[in-house]
Amino acid sequence: MKKVLIITYYWPPSGGGGVMRWLKMSKYLPGLGWKPVIFTPENPDASVVDESLTAEIHPETEILKTPIWEPYEVFRKLTGKKKGEKFKAGYISEASSGNWKSKLSVFIRGNFLIPDPRKFWIKPSVKFLTNYLKENPVDLIISTGPPHSMHLIALGLKEKFAIPWIADFRDPWTDIDFYNKLRLTKWGDKKHRKLELKVLQKADHVVTVSPNCAKDLSKIHGKKVEIIHNGFDPEDFEGISFSPDNSFSISHFGAFNRDRNPKVLWKVLGKLAEENRTFKEKLRIRLIGQTDDSVIQEIENNGLKENLVQTEHLPHKKGLEELAKSQVLLLPINDAPNARGILPGKMYEYMAMKRPILAIGPTDADFVNILNETKTGIAFDFNDAVGIRKTLENYFNLFIEGELQVESSAFEKFSRKNLAQKFIDLSGK
């Protein structure tokens, strides 16, 4: 069996979207003839914890862990947070417009912690893995970011070993949605871009998750960038009862930050609830996972407080079980410069639910093409109140008649097993 070293910050018991890509990919590698060797921090400062995910680690997986020091306690003291308080997804967007202490923390993050706060783990990790690889050869190295410090660890190994390296960009580096909020100096911006270019040039293959992201990364270094989507794990849906509840439930699963807050949707729902008593009585807005306060505030501002059902982070399988009770699945896209290339991991799990997806974002984006191809949902621009209202009225009427459903197709190609095979195919090129 061949061996692949996977360098990832996110790994169980950490939870959230960042864990899923390589937890799920690695699960199927042994069946394809590859033994996964995971290198991950012993004590990461995770935003969410999901102990249930440890049960999904394939028994043939070898896991290497070393301690990491991250400056988050310094940030907590600087910004007045409690010791150990979790940083929510989208923290940078919130802090960049906060008080002077929050702005200072973002300035430090952007200009001195390059590429990210995990930079202090790079040198000790290169040293540890150098010693490991001398005694335990591998056939392939994969680094996955963000955090992009993982790519710099792989870069350090590439300079010492003639081992093929795939740099997997789950999200962009300098094109990521919050990059323009890092309060960067010219020097800081130059440093980020220099390191990004070096990774792109030195990696044997560069992989990302969407056509637009691939195009943007290719512009930086001029070489082809491979596309391997995120996806869904069919085993996650075994035993789940797909029985929508008796309410007109519109649900969101996962981290919901302020850059994704679809204000137009809450306004439309507020108007419909005001005009239609039955709609008001039947409507449930179900938010499962970390949700920014701005989202809650906007919902309440539109008179929908009684319709809101908020649930904190759940174990992944339990979250999917709750999601399976929904009538409509909400997919808000970040209102950011790179929005056209964003393909949220939750979208693929939504597709496997076979419930109508209501997406809000740029209508010429990659996610729209996939929704159209699989016939799993409909997308509207950030400000298309008319289109959103018309669709919601139609969905509600179909719900009342017991006919709200989608005739989805062709989404099986996004199964994690098929996607893991693509990485293996790439390793032979």
PDB file of N, CA, C and O in Angstrom, residues 14 25 82 93 107 113 124 128 134 156 168 180 212 236 283 291 293 327 341 351 357 361 393:
ATOM      1  N   SER A  14     -11.728  18.511  16.353  1.00  0.00           N
ATOM      2  CA  SER A  14     -12.220  19.786  15.821  1.00  0.00           C
ATOM      3  C   SER A  14     -13.391  19.503  14.892  1.00  0.00           C
ATOM      4  O   SER A  14     -13.423  18.468  14.214  1.00  0.00           O
ATOM      5  N   MET A  25     -12.117  12.396   2.631  1.00  0.00           N
ATOM      6  CA  MET A  25     -11.255  11.873   1.566  1.00  0.00           C
ATOM      7  C   MET A  25     -10.395  10.735   2.100  1.00  0.00           C
ATOM      8  O   MET A  25     -10.267   9.673   1.481  1.00  0.00           O
ATOM      9  N   LYS A  82     -13.203  36.457  26.938  1.00  0.00           N
ATOM     10  CA  LYS A  82     -12.900  35.603  28.064  1.00  0.00           C
ATOM     11  C   LYS A  82     -11.847  34.573  27.676  1.00  0.00           C
ATOM     12  O   LYS A  82     -11.735  34.198  26.501  1.00  0.00           O
ATOM     13  N   SER A  93     -13.932  39.778   9.652  1.00  0.00           N
ATOM     14  CA  SER A  93     -14.869  40.764   9.093  1.00  0.00           C
ATOM     15  C   SER A  93     -15.510  41.595  10.195  1.00  0.00           C
ATOM     16  O   SER A  93     -15.694  42.807  10.067  1.00  0.00           O
ATOM     17  N   PHE A 107      -4.922  44.237  12.398  1.00  0.00           N
ATOM     18  CA  PHE A 107      -3.691  44.771  11.806  1.00  0.00           C
ATOM     19  C   PHE A 107      -2.505  43.852  12.109  1.00  0.00           C
ATOM     20  O   PHE A 107      -1.693  43.537  11.227  1.00  0.00           O
ATOM     21  N   LEU A 113       1.472  38.239  11.403  1.00  0.00           N
ATOM     22  CA  LEU A 113       1.232  36.797  11.464  1.00  0.00           C
ATOM     23  C   LEU A 113       0.961  36.295  10.049  1.00  0.00           C
ATOM     24  O   LEU A 113      -0.168  36.009   9.656  1.00  0.00           O
ATOM     25  N   PRO A 124       8.982  24.084  13.582  1.00  0.00           N
ATOM     26  CA  PRO A 124       9.026  22.821  14.324  1.00  0.00           C
ATOM     27  C   PRO A 124       8.388  21.665  13.569  1.00  0.00           C
ATOM     28  O   PRO A 124       8.808  20.514  13.716  1.00  0.00           O
ATOM     29  N   PHE A 128      10.205  18.166  12.619  1.00  0.00           N
ATOM     30  CA  PHE A 128       9.624  16.892  13.035  1.00  0.00           C
ATOM     31  C   PHE A 128       9.402  15.976  11.838  1.00  0.00           C
ATOM     32  O   PHE A 128       9.752  14.780  11.864  1.00  0.00           O
ATOM     33  N   LYS A 134      12.629  10.525   7.023  1.00  0.00           N
ATOM     34  CA  LYS A 134      13.894   9.796   6.847  1.00  0.00           C
ATOM     35  C   LYS A 134      13.729   8.332   7.217  1.00  0.00           C
ATOM     36  O   LYS A 134      14.359   7.451   6.627  1.00  0.00           O
ATOM     37  N   GLY A 156       8.625  23.532   2.962  1.00  0.00           N
ATOM     38  CA  GLY A 156       9.869  23.227   3.658  1.00  0.00           C
ATOM     39  C   GLY A 156      10.319  21.793   3.417  1.00  0.00           C
ATOM     40  O   GLY A 156      11.521  21.510   3.280  1.00  0.00           O
ATOM     41  N   ASP A 168      -3.437  21.814  -1.843  1.00  0.00           N
ATOM     42  CA  ASP A 168      -4.897  21.828  -1.947  1.00  0.00           C
ATOM     43  C   ASP A 168      -5.445  23.112  -1.312  1.00  0.00           C
ATOM     44  O   ASP A 168      -5.375  23.297  -0.101  1.00  0.00           O
ATOM     45  N   ASN A 180      -9.158  41.713   1.970  1.00  0.00           N
ATOM     46  CA  ASN A 180      -9.166  43.184   1.892  1.00  0.00           C
ATOM     47  C   ASN A 180      -9.563  43.837   3.215  1.00  0.00           C
ATOM     48  O   ASN A 180      -9.589  45.067   3.328  1.00  0.00           O
ATOM     49  N   ASN A 212     -13.846  29.142 -10.848  1.00  0.00           N
ATOM     50  CA  ASN A 212     -13.399  30.520 -10.688  1.00  0.00           C
ATOM     51  C   ASN A 212     -12.166  30.624  -9.804  1.00  0.00           C
ATOM     52  O   ASN A 212     -11.262  31.409 -10.080  1.00  0.00           O
ATOM     53  N   ASP A 236     -23.037   9.196   5.408  1.00  0.00           N
ATOM     54  CA  ASP A 236     -23.625  10.136   6.372  1.00  0.00           C
ATOM     55  C   ASP A 236     -25.144  10.095   6.366  1.00  0.00           C
ATOM     56  O   ASP A 236     -25.796  10.499   7.341  1.00  0.00           O
ATOM     57  N   LEU A 283     -44.351  29.487   9.201  1.00  0.00           N
ATOM     58  CA  LEU A 283     -42.936  29.747   8.923  1.00  0.00           C
ATOM     59  C   LEU A 283     -42.036  29.418  10.118  1.00  0.00           C
ATOM     60  O   LEU A 283     -42.310  29.803  11.247  1.00  0.00           O
ATOM     61  N   THR A 291     -23.899  31.128  14.604  1.00  0.00           N
ATOM     62  CA  THR A 291     -24.567  32.185  13.841  1.00  0.00           C
ATOM     63  C   THR A 291     -24.162  33.544  14.389  1.00  0.00           C
ATOM     64  O   THR A 291     -24.239  33.785  15.597  1.00  0.00           O
ATOM     65  N   ASP A 293     -24.280  37.376  15.442  1.00  0.00           N
ATOM     66  CA  ASP A 293     -25.350  38.157  16.067  1.00  0.00           C
ATOM     67  C   ASP A 293     -26.075  39.053  15.071  1.00  0.00           C
ATOM     68  O   ASP A 293     -27.271  39.333  15.231  1.00  0.00           O
ATOM     69  N   GLN A 327     -38.108  21.881   4.933  1.00  0.00           N
ATOM     70  CA  GLN A 327     -38.809  22.023   3.660  1.00  0.00           C
ATOM     71  C   GLN A 327     -37.918  22.675   2.598  1.00  0.00           C
ATOM     72  O   GLN A 327     -37.884  22.241   1.452  1.00  0.00           O
ATOM     73  N   GLY A 341     -16.502  32.225  -7.028  1.00  0.00           N
ATOM     74  CA  GLY A 341     -15.794  30.962  -6.919  1.00  0.00           C
ATOM     75  C   GLY A 341     -16.112  30.190  -5.656  1.00  0.00           C
ATOM     76  O   GLY A 341     -15.550  29.116  -5.429  1.00  0.00           O
ATOM     77  N   MET A 351     -27.639  18.948  -1.490  1.00  0.00           N
ATOM     78  CA  MET A 351     -28.088  18.252  -2.693  1.00  0.00           C
ATOM     79  C   MET A 351     -28.496  16.816  -2.372  1.00  0.00           C
ATOM     80  O   MET A 351     -29.476  16.300  -2.918  1.00  0.00           O
ATOM     81  N   ILE A 357     -33.234  23.890  -2.757  1.00  0.00           N
ATOM     82  CA  ILE A 357     -32.216  24.797  -2.230  1.00  0.00           C
ATOM     83  C   ILE A 357     -32.529  26.213  -2.704  1.00  0.00           C
ATOM     84  O   ILE A 357     -32.728  26.457  -3.901  1.00  0.00           O
ATOM     85  N   GLY A 361     -26.803  34.866  -3.989  1.00  0.00           N
ATOM     86  CA  GLY A 361     -25.447  35.262  -4.324  1.00  0.00           C
ATOM     87  C   GLY A 361     -25.390  35.686  -5.779  1.00  0.00           C
ATOM     88  O   GLY A 361     -26.433  35.835  -6.428  1.00  0.00           O
ATOM     89  N   GLU A 393     -43.358  32.312  -2.413  1.00  0.00           N
ATOM     90  CA  GLU A 393     -44.817  32.152  -2.505  1.00  0.00           C
ATOM     91  C   GLU A 393     -45.160  30.834  -3.201  1.00  0.00           C
ATOM     92  O   GLU A 393     -46.072  30.110  -2.776  1.00  0.00           O
TER      93      GLU A 393
END
